[in-house]
């Protein structure tokens, strides 16, 4: 069964032979092992370029379909009757000419008005959206906390959901089993471990989702508006925990409209507007300009 | 290694867009290169995401059969009832199809209808596999083909279990235990490859044309009756029987009929034919799916 497979995988990963192969930055890598070896990488010719995320001239074009779910019936009829389909699809660039390099240890905030393209940019980095043009480089395990509880299944127990989410983030079953106690410990939900998720209260659900996302020790953490929810004790606890994760992660990118959180957590701020980078620099300076532009006009 | 530039999600990755792999030049070499990159990447991703695939399969089985073993038995009742009704009705209706009595006919029907059920329900489930997982696909990176694959695997497991259970039920009625049953895993693997190819196409088309499911339902019904499952191929006069071989599902059904009903080993050419049809269908499905995979997230 899978367990034995994963076991062999992990064993092999620890063998020096496989580790050596991975020293070349361009070699393809598998999940478990990579994480460990990357941590020791600086010696391997990486010191000069510690870019963890690099976007070069990234552009993303959305097509708003005239008919978002066209029918096969009509398409076939059009084909038979030799009518041409009404082609009124509108396209629009949600991101344009994005050049952004994020280095090891940086905590970057993305700010901008609604619809500026912040969430879209996170999704591009997380490889959920494939950009239309450009070049994208990422180094390390990415944990997108773009929407909490992305891989949850309401019919399954909390325990099974932990496994599922771990697998989605590239953790092996063994690794995830090892982390399970810590998750229950932090959430204080151990007694609900074998209860199907649909019977969790929304606060409990959120705690679990947050605990899993932060427990997998992501190297690149992408956070979208998920820091400001839950009851007061949770928010406080969550803040401390996320600071912990921030310290361990190689890079953090946060999208937030809460400028307090931004100035508290992030060293660097990127201001997006209409899919373009308007300004990029130290947080206080950029926030100052941003606030003046948004409020002062 | 020549795959050096190939990206890998959780490790280091560099990718250029539009992917230079997708060189629009009609040159054959560029196409071969593209396909090779797809395959290399998917093999890598299969290794990385097999945990997710395992989870998808076990979560579905768990949800289905969570309440009790009765859940599983219940999934047997439906085909068992359907087959016994059909066995009774048809053995009267077309009296003496190829000289089969009702019990022998039941075994014959069972041997063709089981693989058909696997094919039809896999395709039906593959069709909606992507849009049902919209929540996941839009929130986290996953290779999209794991969803149709998981559906086929789940159906495959149900298929094997029901095969065993129904065989046990039919045993007193004259289903013979013979060495030919050992050929079943091979036949199932071949059918699985064929089904997966069609499933990839169904999943892709349904994402772009949401009424495809209706067409599929009607199409599967017609296909079922065109395939010699409830009747034997000698239903048609001898000089017209070759027409059944135009039906790509027929060799697979025939394989199961020979293995279970006739309790003998099918000729090697039948295995080869199934292998060929399976691989060709799978390749076609894979290419269709890969050419659209990146667009799927924008169309959910
Ligand atoms: N799947 C999609 N299809 C078409 N257009 C989209 C899609 N997703 C986002 N958009 C558009 O892209 C633009 C950027 O959206 P995005 O969600 O990135 O904004 P945002 O900066 O995160 O805004 P907010 O602060 O409100 O969260 C918007 O105009 C939005 O309408
Ligand atoms: Mg947003």
Coordinates of C-alpha atoms and ligand atoms in Angstrom, one line a residue:
Chain A
X1 CA 0.0 0.0 0.0
X2 CA 1.0 3.7 -0.3
X3 CA 2.7 3.7 3.0
X4 CA 5.4 1.3 2.0
X5 CA 5.9 3.2 -1.2
X6 CA 6.3 6.5 0.5
X7 CA 8.6 4.9 3.0
X8 CA 11.0 3.7 0.3
X9 CA 10.8 7.1 -1.3
X10 CA 11.8 8.8 1.9
X11 CA 14.6 6.3 2.5
X12 CA 15.9 6.9 -1.0
X13 CA 15.7 10.6 -0.5
X14 CA 18.0 10.5 2.4
X15 CA 20.6 8.5 0.5
X16 CA 23.5 10.7 -0.5
X17 CA 23.5 9.5 -4.1
X18 CA 20.2 11.1 -4.8
X19 CA 21.0 14.2 -2.9
X20 CA 24.1 14.8 -5.0
X21 CA 22.2 14.8 -8.2
X22 CA 20.1 17.6 -7.0
X23 CA 22.9 20.1 -6.4
X24 CA 22.5 21.4 -9.9
X25 CA 19.8 24.0 -9.7
X26 CA 18.4 23.0 -13.0
X27 CA 17.8 19.4 -12.2
X28 CA 14.2 18.4 -11.8
X29 CA 13.2 17.7 -8.2
X30 CA 10.8 15.7 -6.3
X31 CA 9.1 17.1 -3.3
X32 CA 10.1 15.6 0.0
X33 CA 13.9 15.4 -0.6
X34 CA 14.1 18.8 -2.3
X35 CA 13.1 20.7 0.7
X36 CA 15.8 19.3 2.8
X37 CA 18.5 19.7 0.2
X38 CA 17.6 23.2 -0.8
X39 CA 18.1 24.3 2.8
X40 CA 21.7 23.4 2.4
X41 CA 22.1 24.9 -0.9
X42 CA 23.8 28.2 -0.4
X43 CA 27.2 26.6 -1.1
X44 CA 26.1 25.4 -4.4
X45 CA 26.7 28.5 -6.4
X46 CA 23.6 30.2 -5.2
X47 CA 25.0 32.8 -3.0
X48 CA 25.1 35.5 -5.6
X49 CA 21.5 35.0 -6.7
X50 CA 19.2 34.3 -3.8
X51 CA 16.0 35.1 -5.7
X52 CA 13.3 32.8 -4.4
X53 CA 10.6 34.1 -6.7
X54 CA 11.3 35.9 -9.9
X55 CA 8.8 37.2 -12.4
X56 CA 10.0 38.6 -15.6
X57 CA 7.7 40.6 -17.8
X58 CA 4.7 38.5 -16.7
X59 CA 1.4 39.2 -18.3
X60 CA -1.9 37.5 -17.9
X61 CA -4.8 38.0 -20.2
X62 CA -8.3 37.0 -19.2
X63 CA -10.9 36.3 -21.7
X64 CA -14.5 37.1 -20.6
X65 CA -16.5 34.7 -22.7
X66 CA -19.6 36.0 -24.3
X67 CA -21.1 32.8 -23.4
X68 CA -19.3 31.3 -20.5
X69 CA -20.5 27.8 -21.0
X70 CA -21.3 27.4 -24.7
X71 CA -23.5 24.5 -25.7
X72 CA -22.2 21.7 -27.8
X73 CA -25.6 21.6 -29.5
X74 CA -25.3 25.1 -30.7
X75 CA -21.6 24.6 -31.7
X76 CA -22.6 21.5 -33.8
X77 CA -25.5 23.3 -35.4
X78 CA -23.3 26.2 -36.2
X79 CA -20.9 23.8 -37.8
X80 CA -23.6 22.0 -39.8
X81 CA -25.4 25.2 -40.9
X82 CA -22.0 26.9 -41.6
X83 CA -22.9 29.8 -39.4
X84 CA -20.1 31.4 -37.6
X85 CA -20.4 31.6 -33.8
X86 CA -20.8 35.2 -32.5
X87 CA -17.3 36.0 -31.4
X88 CA -17.7 38.8 -29.0
X89 CA -15.3 37.5 -26.4
X90 CA -13.7 40.4 -24.6
X91 CA -10.1 40.1 -23.4
X92 CA -8.4 42.1 -20.8
X93 CA -5.0 42.1 -19.3
X94 CA -5.2 41.5 -15.5
X95 CA -1.5 41.7 -15.2
X96 CA 0.9 43.4 -17.5
X97 CA 4.7 43.7 -17.6
X98 CA 5.2 42.5 -14.0
X99 CA 8.9 42.4 -13.1
X100 CA 9.5 41.3 -9.6
X101 CA 12.3 39.6 -7.8
X102 CA 11.8 38.4 -4.3
X103 CA 14.9 37.3 -2.4
X104 CA 15.5 35.0 0.5
X105 CA 14.2 36.4 3.7
X106 CA 11.9 39.1 2.3
X107 CA 8.4 39.7 3.4
X108 CA 6.5 41.4 0.7
X109 CA 3.1 43.0 0.8
X110 CA 1.0 43.6 -2.2
X111 CA -1.4 46.5 -1.9
X112 CA -3.7 48.1 -4.4
X113 CA -7.4 48.9 -4.9
X114 CA -10.0 46.3 -5.6
X115 CA -9.5 44.6 -8.9
X116 CA -5.8 45.7 -9.1
X117 CA -4.7 42.2 -9.7
X118 CA -3.2 41.2 -6.4
X119 CA -5.0 37.9 -6.0
X120 CA -4.3 37.1 -9.6
X121 CA -0.6 37.7 -9.1
X122 CA -0.6 35.3 -6.2
X123 CA -2.3 32.7 -8.2
X124 CA 0.3 33.1 -11.0
X125 CA 3.1 32.6 -8.5
X126 CA 1.2 29.6 -7.0
X127 CA 0.9 28.2 -10.6
X128 CA -2.8 28.1 -10.4
X129 CA -3.0 30.5 -13.4
X130 CA -0.6 30.1 -16.2
X131 CA 0.5 33.5 -17.4
X132 CA 0.0 34.4 -21.0
X133 CA 3.5 35.8 -21.4
X134 CA 6.6 36.1 -19.3
X135 CA 9.0 34.0 -17.4
X136 CA 8.5 32.7 -13.9
X137 CA 11.0 31.1 -11.5
X138 CA 10.2 29.8 -8.1
X139 CA 12.5 28.0 -5.6
X140 CA 11.0 25.8 -2.9
X141 CA 7.7 24.5 -1.7
X142 CA 4.9 26.9 -2.1
X143 CA 2.0 27.0 0.3
X144 CA -0.8 29.1 -1.0
X145 CA -3.1 30.4 1.8
X146 CA -5.1 32.0 -0.9
X147 CA -8.3 30.6 0.3
X148 CA -8.5 28.7 3.5
X149 CA -9.3 25.1 3.3
X150 CA -8.9 24.6 -0.4
X151 CA -8.7 20.9 -0.2
X152 CA -11.2 20.1 2.4
X153 CA -13.9 17.4 2.1
X154 CA -16.9 17.9 4.4
X155 CA -17.8 14.2 4.6
X156 CA -14.4 13.2 5.9
X157 CA -13.1 13.4 9.4
X158 CA -10.6 16.0 10.5
X159 CA -7.9 13.4 10.6
X160 CA -8.5 12.4 7.0
X161 CA -8.6 16.0 5.9
X162 CA -5.2 16.6 7.4
X163 CA -3.8 13.8 5.2
X164 CA -5.5 15.1 2.1
X165 CA -4.3 18.6 2.6
X166 CA -0.8 17.5 3.4
X167 CA -0.8 15.5 0.2
X168 CA -1.9 18.6 -1.7
X169 CA 1.0 20.5 -0.3
X170 CA 3.4 17.8 -1.3
X171 CA 3.9 16.1 2.1
X172 CA 4.1 12.4 2.3
X173 CA 1.7 10.4 4.5
X174 CA 4.5 9.7 7.0
X175 CA 5.5 13.3 7.3
X176 CA 1.9 14.4 7.8
X177 CA 1.2 11.7 10.4
X178 CA 4.2 13.0 12.3
X179 CA 2.8 16.5 12.3
X180 CA -0.7 15.6 13.2
X181 CA -0.3 15.8 17.0
X182 CA 1.1 19.3 16.7
X183 CA -1.9 20.4 14.7
X184 CA -4.4 19.0 17.2
X185 CA -2.4 20.5 19.9
X186 CA -2.4 23.9 18.5
X187 CA -6.1 23.9 17.5
X188 CA -7.2 22.3 20.7
X189 CA -9.6 20.2 18.6
X190 CA -8.2 16.8 19.4
X191 CA -11.6 15.5 20.6
X192 CA -13.1 16.3 17.2
X193 CA -10.4 14.5 15.2
X194 CA -12.7 11.7 14.1
X195 CA -15.8 13.9 13.5
X196 CA -16.7 14.6 9.9
X197 CA -15.8 18.1 8.9
X198 CA -19.3 19.1 8.2
X199 CA -20.1 19.0 11.9
X200 CA -17.3 21.5 12.7
X201 CA -18.3 25.1 13.5
X202 CA -16.9 27.6 11.0
X203 CA -14.5 28.8 13.6
X204 CA -13.2 25.3 14.3
X205 CA -12.9 24.7 10.6
X206 CA -10.9 27.8 10.2
X207 CA -8.6 26.9 13.0
X208 CA -7.9 23.5 11.5
X209 CA -7.3 25.0 8.0
X210 CA -4.9 27.6 9.4
X211 CA -3.1 25.1 11.5
X212 CA -2.5 22.8 8.5
X213 CA -1.4 25.5 6.2
X214 CA 1.1 26.8 8.7
X215 CA 2.3 23.3 9.9
X216 CA 3.6 22.2 6.5
X217 CA 6.6 24.6 6.8
X218 CA 6.2 26.2 3.4
X219 CA 9.3 27.8 1.9
X220 CA 7.3 30.3 0.0
X221 CA 4.1 31.4 1.7
X222 CA 1.4 33.2 -0.2
X223 CA -1.3 34.8 2.0
X224 CA -4.4 36.4 0.7
X225 CA -6.6 38.2 3.2
X226 CA -6.7 35.3 5.6
X227 CA -5.2 36.9 8.6
X228 CA -8.2 38.8 9.7
X229 CA -10.9 36.4 10.7
X230 CA -11.9 34.3 13.6
X231 CA -12.6 35.2 17.3
X232 CA -10.2 37.4 19.2
X233 CA -8.2 34.7 20.9
X234 CA -7.8 33.0 17.5
X235 CA -6.6 36.1 15.8
X236 CA -4.0 36.7 18.5
X237 CA -2.8 33.1 18.4
X238 CA -2.8 33.0 14.7
X239 CA -0.7 36.2 14.5
X240 CA 1.9 34.7 16.7
X241 CA 1.9 31.5 14.7
X242 CA 2.2 33.2 11.4
X243 CA 5.1 35.2 12.7
X244 CA 6.7 31.9 13.5
X245 CA 6.1 30.6 10.0
X246 CA 7.3 33.9 8.5
X247 CA 10.6 33.4 10.4
X248 CA 11.1 29.9 9.0
X249 CA 9.9 30.6 5.4
X250 CA 12.3 31.7 2.8
X251 CA 9.9 34.3 1.5
X252 CA 6.4 35.6 2.3
X253 CA 4.0 37.5 0.1
X254 CA 1.0 38.9 1.8
X255 CA -2.1 40.5 0.2
X256 CA -4.0 42.7 2.6
X257 CA -6.1 45.8 2.7
X258 CA -5.3 46.1 6.4
X259 CA -2.4 48.5 6.2
X260 CA -1.7 47.9 9.9
X261 CA -0.9 44.3 9.3
X262 CA 1.2 45.3 6.3
X263 CA 3.4 47.7 8.1
X264 CA 3.6 45.4 11.1
X265 CA 4.6 42.3 9.1
X266 CA 6.2 43.3 5.8
X267 CA 9.6 44.8 5.0
X268 CA 8.8 45.6 1.4
X269 CA 5.6 46.7 -0.3
X270 CA 4.6 46.4 -3.9
X271 CA 1.8 48.7 -5.1
X272 CA -0.3 47.3 -7.9
X273 CA -2.8 49.2 -10.0
X274 CA -4.7 48.0 -13.0
X275 CA -2.4 45.0 -13.3
X276 CA 0.8 47.0 -13.3
X277 CA 3.4 47.7 -10.6
X278 CA 3.2 51.4 -9.7
X279 CA 5.7 51.4 -6.9
X280 CA 8.0 49.0 -5.1
X281 CA 10.2 49.7 -2.1
X282 CA 10.4 49.8 1.7
X283 CA 7.0 49.5 3.3
X284 CA 6.7 52.9 5.2
X285 CA 7.6 54.8 2.1
X286 CA 5.3 53.0 -0.3
X287 CA 2.4 52.9 2.1
X288 CA 2.8 56.6 2.6
X289 CA 2.5 57.2 -1.1
X290 CA -0.3 54.7 -1.5
X291 CA -2.4 56.2 1.3
X292 CA -1.9 59.7 -0.1
X293 CA -2.9 58.6 -3.6
X294 CA -6.0 56.7 -2.4
X295 CA -7.3 59.2 0.1
X296 CA -5.9 62.5 -1.2
X297 CA -6.6 61.9 -4.9
Chain B
X1 CA 20.1 14.7 -18.2
X2 CA 18.3 16.2 -21.0
X3 CA 15.3 17.1 -18.9
X4 CA 17.3 19.6 -17.0
X5 CA 15.3 22.6 -17.9
X6 CA 12.0 20.9 -17.0
X7 CA 10.3 22.6 -14.1
X8 CA 9.1 21.0 -11.0
X9 CA 6.6 22.6 -8.7
X10 CA 7.9 22.0 -5.3
X11 CA 11.5 22.3 -6.2
X12 CA 13.1 24.8 -8.4
X13 CA 11.1 25.9 -11.4
X14 CA 11.5 28.2 -14.2
X15 CA 8.9 28.4 -16.9
X16 CA 8.5 30.6 -19.9
X17 CA 5.2 31.7 -21.3
X18 CA 3.9 31.2 -23.8
X19 CA 5.7 27.9 -23.3
X20 CA 8.5 27.6 -25.7
X21 CA 7.5 24.0 -25.8
X22 CA 4.5 25.0 -27.7
X23 CA 6.4 26.1 -30.7
X24 CA 3.7 26.8 -33.3
X25 CA 6.0 25.7 -36.1
X26 CA 4.4 22.7 -37.7
X27 CA 7.7 20.9 -37.6
X28 CA 7.3 17.4 -36.4
X29 CA 10.4 17.7 -34.2
X30 CA 8.8 20.5 -32.2
X31 CA 5.7 18.4 -31.6
X32 CA 7.7 15.4 -30.5
X33 CA 9.6 17.6 -28.2
X34 CA 6.4 19.1 -26.7
X35 CA 4.9 15.7 -26.1
X36 CA 8.1 14.5 -24.6
X37 CA 8.1 17.4 -22.2
X38 CA 4.5 16.7 -21.2
X39 CA 5.2 13.1 -20.5
X40 CA 8.4 13.8 -18.5
X41 CA 6.6 16.4 -16.4
X42 CA 3.5 14.2 -15.9
X43 CA 5.6 11.2 -14.7
X44 CA 7.3 13.5 -12.3
X45 CA 4.0 14.9 -11.1
X46 CA 2.5 11.5 -10.9
X47 CA 5.2 10.6 -8.3
X48 CA 4.6 13.8 -6.4
X49 CA 0.8 13.7 -6.4
X50 CA 0.2 10.0 -6.0
X51 CA -0.5 10.8 -2.4
X52 CA -3.3 13.1 -3.6
X53 CA -4.6 10.5 -6.0
X54 CA -4.6 7.9 -3.2
X55 CA -6.5 10.3 -1.0
X56 CA -9.0 11.1 -3.6
X57 CA -9.7 7.4 -4.2
X58 CA -9.8 6.4 -0.6
X59 CA -12.0 9.4 0.4
X60 CA -14.5 8.5 -2.2
X61 CA -14.6 4.9 -1.3
X62 CA -14.8 5.9 2.3
X63 CA -17.7 8.2 1.7
X64 CA -19.5 5.7 -0.4
X65 CA -19.1 2.7 1.9
X66 CA -18.7 4.6 5.1
X67 CA -21.9 3.6 6.7
X68 CA -21.4 -0.1 6.4
X69 CA -20.5 -2.9 4.2
X70 CA -24.1 -2.7 3.2
X71 CA -23.1 0.3 1.2
X72 CA -21.0 -1.9 -1.0
X73 CA -23.6 -4.7 -1.2
X74 CA -26.1 -2.2 -2.2
X75 CA -24.0 -1.2 -5.2
X76 CA -24.3 -4.9 -6.2
X77 CA -28.0 -5.2 -5.9
X78 CA -28.7 -2.8 -8.7
X79 CA -26.6 -4.6 -11.4
X80 CA -27.6 -8.0 -10.0
X81 CA -31.3 -7.2 -10.3
X82 CA -30.9 -5.6 -13.7
X83 CA -29.0 -8.6 -15.0
X84 CA -31.4 -11.2 -13.6
X85 CA -34.4 -9.3 -15.0
X86 CA -32.7 -9.1 -18.4
X87 CA -31.6 -12.7 -18.2
X88 CA -35.2 -13.8 -17.6
X89 CA -36.8 -11.5 -20.1
X90 CA -34.4 -11.9 -23.0
X91 CA -33.9 -15.6 -22.7
X92 CA -37.7 -15.9 -23.2
X93 CA -37.9 -13.1 -25.8
X94 CA -35.2 -14.3 -28.1
X95 CA -35.8 -17.9 -27.3
X96 CA -32.6 -19.9 -27.5
X97 CA -30.1 -17.2 -28.4
X98 CA -27.4 -19.3 -29.8
X99 CA -29.0 -22.2 -27.9
X100 CA -28.3 -20.7 -24.4
X101 CA -30.7 -21.6 -21.5
X102 CA -31.6 -18.8 -19.1
X103 CA -28.8 -19.6 -16.6
X104 CA -26.1 -19.8 -19.2
X105 CA -27.5 -16.7 -20.7
X106 CA -27.2 -15.0 -17.3
X107 CA -23.5 -15.8 -17.2
X108 CA -23.1 -14.6 -20.8
X109 CA -24.8 -11.4 -20.0
X110 CA -22.9 -10.9 -16.8
X111 CA -19.6 -11.4 -18.6
X112 CA -20.3 -8.6 -21.1
X113 CA -22.4 -6.2 -18.9
X114 CA -19.8 -5.9 -16.1
X115 CA -17.0 -4.4 -18.2
X116 CA -19.6 -2.3 -20.0
X117 CA -20.9 -0.9 -16.7
X118 CA -17.3 -0.1 -15.8
X119 CA -16.8 1.8 -19.0
X120 CA -20.1 3.6 -19.0
X121 CA -19.9 4.7 -15.3
X122 CA -16.3 5.7 -15.6
X123 CA -17.0 7.9 -18.5
X124 CA -20.1 9.4 -16.9
X125 CA -18.0 10.3 -13.8
X126 CA -15.0 11.5 -15.7
X127 CA -17.3 14.0 -17.5
X128 CA -18.0 15.9 -14.3
X129 CA -14.7 15.1 -12.5
X130 CA -13.2 18.5 -13.3
X131 CA -16.1 20.8 -12.6
X132 CA -16.9 19.0 -9.4
X133 CA -13.4 19.8 -8.2
X134 CA -13.6 23.4 -9.2
X135 CA -13.0 24.4 -5.6
X136 CA -9.7 22.7 -5.6
X137 CA -8.5 23.6 -9.0
X138 CA -9.0 27.3 -8.5
X139 CA -7.3 27.4 -5.1
X140 CA -4.2 25.3 -5.3
X141 CA -2.0 23.9 -8.0
X142 CA -2.8 20.3 -9.0
X143 CA -2.3 18.5 -12.3
X144 CA -5.8 18.3 -13.6
X145 CA -5.6 14.8 -14.9
X146 CA -5.5 13.3 -11.4
X147 CA -9.3 13.8 -11.2
X148 CA -10.4 11.7 -14.2
X149 CA -7.7 9.2 -13.2
X150 CA -9.1 9.0 -9.7
X151 CA -12.6 8.4 -11.1
X152 CA -11.4 5.5 -13.3
X153 CA -9.5 4.0 -10.4
X154 CA -12.5 4.2 -8.1
X155 CA -14.7 2.5 -10.8
X156 CA -12.0 0.0 -11.3
X157 CA -12.0 -1.0 -7.7
X158 CA -15.8 -1.2 -7.6
X159 CA -15.6 -3.2 -10.8
X160 CA -13.2 -5.8 -9.4
X161 CA -15.2 -6.2 -6.2
X162 CA -18.5 -6.6 -8.0
X163 CA -16.9 -9.0 -10.4
X164 CA -15.9 -11.2 -7.6
X165 CA -19.2 -10.9 -5.7
X166 CA -21.4 -11.5 -8.7
X167 CA -19.2 -14.4 -9.8
X168 CA -19.8 -16.0 -6.5
X169 CA -23.5 -15.5 -6.9
X170 CA -23.5 -17.0 -10.4
X171 CA -21.3 -19.9 -9.5
X172 CA -24.1 -22.2 -8.5
X173 CA -25.8 -21.3 -11.8
X174 CA -23.0 -22.6 -13.9
X175 CA -20.2 -20.0 -14.0
X176 CA -17.1 -22.1 -14.3
X177 CA -13.9 -21.6 -12.3
X178 CA -11.1 -22.1 -14.7
X179 CA -7.5 -20.9 -15.3
X180 CA -8.9 -18.5 -17.8
X181 CA -10.1 -16.3 -14.9
X182 CA -6.4 -15.5 -14.4
X183 CA -6.6 -13.4 -17.6
X184 CA -9.1 -11.1 -16.1
X185 CA -6.5 -8.7 -14.6
X186 CA -4.9 -8.3 -18.0
X187 CA -8.3 -7.7 -19.6
X188 CA -9.2 -5.1 -16.9
X189 CA -5.9 -3.3 -17.3
X190 CA -6.4 -3.1 -21.1
X191 CA -10.0 -1.9 -20.6
X192 CA -8.8 0.6 -18.0
X193 CA -6.3 2.2 -20.4
X194 CA -9.0 2.4 -23.1
X195 CA -11.5 3.9 -20.6
X196 CA -8.9 6.4 -19.3
X197 CA -8.3 7.7 -22.8
X198 CA -12.0 8.3 -23.5
X199 CA -12.4 9.7 -20.0
X200 CA -9.8 12.4 -20.6
X201 CA -11.6 13.4 -23.7
X202 CA -15.0 13.4 -22.0
X203 CA -13.6 15.5 -19.1
X204 CA -12.1 18.0 -21.5
X205 CA -15.1 18.4 -23.7
X206 CA -17.5 18.8 -20.8
X207 CA -15.5 21.6 -19.3
X208 CA -15.9 23.6 -22.4
X209 CA -19.4 22.4 -23.5
X210 CA -21.5 21.8 -20.4
X211 CA -24.3 20.0 -22.3
X212 CA -21.9 17.3 -23.3
X213 CA -23.1 15.1 -20.5
X214 CA -26.5 14.8 -22.1
X215 CA -25.0 13.7 -25.4
X216 CA -22.8 11.2 -23.6
X217 CA -25.8 9.7 -21.8
X218 CA -27.7 9.1 -25.1
X219 CA -24.5 8.0 -26.9
X220 CA -23.7 5.4 -24.2
X221 CA -27.2 4.0 -24.4
X222 CA -27.0 3.6 -28.2
X223 CA -23.5 2.2 -27.9
X224 CA -24.6 -0.4 -25.4
X225 CA -27.3 -1.8 -27.7
X226 CA -24.9 -1.7 -30.7
X227 CA -22.4 -3.9 -28.8
X228 CA -23.2 -7.6 -28.5
X229 CA -23.8 -7.7 -24.8
X230 CA -27.4 -8.7 -24.4
X231 CA -27.3 -10.6 -27.6
X232 CA -24.6 -12.7 -29.3
X233 CA -22.8 -11.7 -32.4
X234 CA -24.6 -14.5 -34.3
X235 CA -27.6 -12.3 -34.0
X236 CA -26.4 -11.0 -37.4
X237 CA -26.0 -13.3 -40.4
X238 CA -22.5 -14.6 -40.8
X239 CA -21.5 -12.3 -43.7
X240 CA -22.4 -9.2 -41.7
X241 CA -20.8 -10.1 -38.4
X242 CA -17.5 -8.3 -39.3
X243 CA -19.4 -5.1 -38.7
X244 CA -19.2 -5.6 -34.9
X245 CA -15.5 -5.3 -35.1
X246 CA -15.9 -1.7 -36.2
X247 CA -17.0 -1.0 -32.7
X248 CA -13.9 -0.2 -30.6
X249 CA -15.5 -1.5 -27.4
X250 CA -16.4 -4.9 -28.9
X251 CA -12.9 -6.5 -28.6
X252 CA -12.8 -5.6 -24.9
X253 CA -16.3 -7.0 -24.3
X254 CA -15.4 -10.1 -26.3
X255 CA -12.3 -10.6 -24.2
X256 CA -14.4 -10.8 -21.0
X257 CA -17.0 -13.0 -22.6
X258 CA -14.4 -15.5 -23.7
X259 CA -12.7 -15.4 -20.3
X260 CA -15.8 -15.7 -18.1
X261 CA -18.6 -17.2 -20.2
X262 CA -16.6 -19.5 -22.5
X263 CA -14.0 -20.2 -19.8
X264 CA -11.2 -20.3 -22.3
X265 CA -8.2 -18.3 -23.2
X266 CA -8.8 -15.7 -25.9
X267 CA -6.5 -15.8 -28.9
X268 CA -3.4 -13.7 -28.6
X269 CA -4.4 -11.5 -31.5
X270 CA -7.5 -10.3 -29.4
X271 CA -5.2 -9.3 -26.6
X272 CA -3.0 -7.5 -29.1
X273 CA -5.9 -5.8 -30.7
X274 CA -7.2 -4.6 -27.3
X275 CA -3.8 -3.4 -26.4
X276 CA -3.5 -1.5 -29.7
X277 CA -7.0 0.1 -29.4
X278 CA -6.3 0.9 -25.8
X279 CA -3.0 2.6 -26.4
X280 CA -4.2 4.5 -29.4
X281 CA -7.3 5.8 -27.5
X282 CA -5.2 6.7 -24.5
X283 CA -2.7 8.6 -26.6
X284 CA -5.4 10.5 -28.3
X285 CA -7.1 11.3 -25.0
X286 CA -3.9 12.4 -23.5
X287 CA -3.0 14.7 -26.3
X288 CA -6.5 16.3 -26.3
X289 CA -6.4 16.8 -22.6
X290 CA -2.9 18.2 -22.5
X291 CA -3.6 20.7 -25.3
X292 CA -6.4 22.1 -23.2
X293 CA -5.2 21.5 -19.6
X294 CA -3.9 25.0 -19.0
X295 CA -7.1 26.6 -20.1
X296 CA -9.3 24.5 -17.8
X297 CA -8.8 26.7 -14.7
X298 CA -10.1 29.7 -16.7
X299 CA -13.3 27.9 -17.8
X300 CA -14.6 26.5 -14.6
Ligands
LIG1 N1 -11.1 34.1 -13.6 C1 -11.3 35.4 -14.0 N2 -11.8 35.6 -15.2 C2 -11.9 36.9 -15.7 N3 -11.5 38.0 -15.0 C3 -11.0 37.8 -13.8 C4 -10.8 36.5 -13.2 N4 -10.3 36.6 -12.0 C5 -10.1 37.9 -11.8 N5 -10.5 38.6 -12.9 C6 -10.4 40.1 -13.0 O1 -9.1 40.5 -12.9 C7 -9.0 41.7 -12.2 C8 -8.1 41.5 -11.0 O2 -8.7 40.7 -10.0 P1 -8.0 40.3 -8.7 O3 -8.9 39.3 -8.0 O4 -6.6 39.9 -8.9 O5 -8.1 41.7 -7.9 P2 -7.6 42.0 -6.4 O6 -6.5 43.0 -6.6 O7 -7.3 40.8 -5.7 O8 -8.8 42.7 -5.8 P3 -9.4 42.7 -4.3 O9 -8.6 43.7 -3.5 O10 -10.8 43.1 -4.5 O11 -9.3 41.3 -3.8 C9 -10.4 42.1 -11.8 O12 -10.8 43.1 -12.7 C10 -11.2 40.8 -12.0 O13 -12.5 41.1 -12.4
LIG2 MG1 -8.2 39.7 -4.1

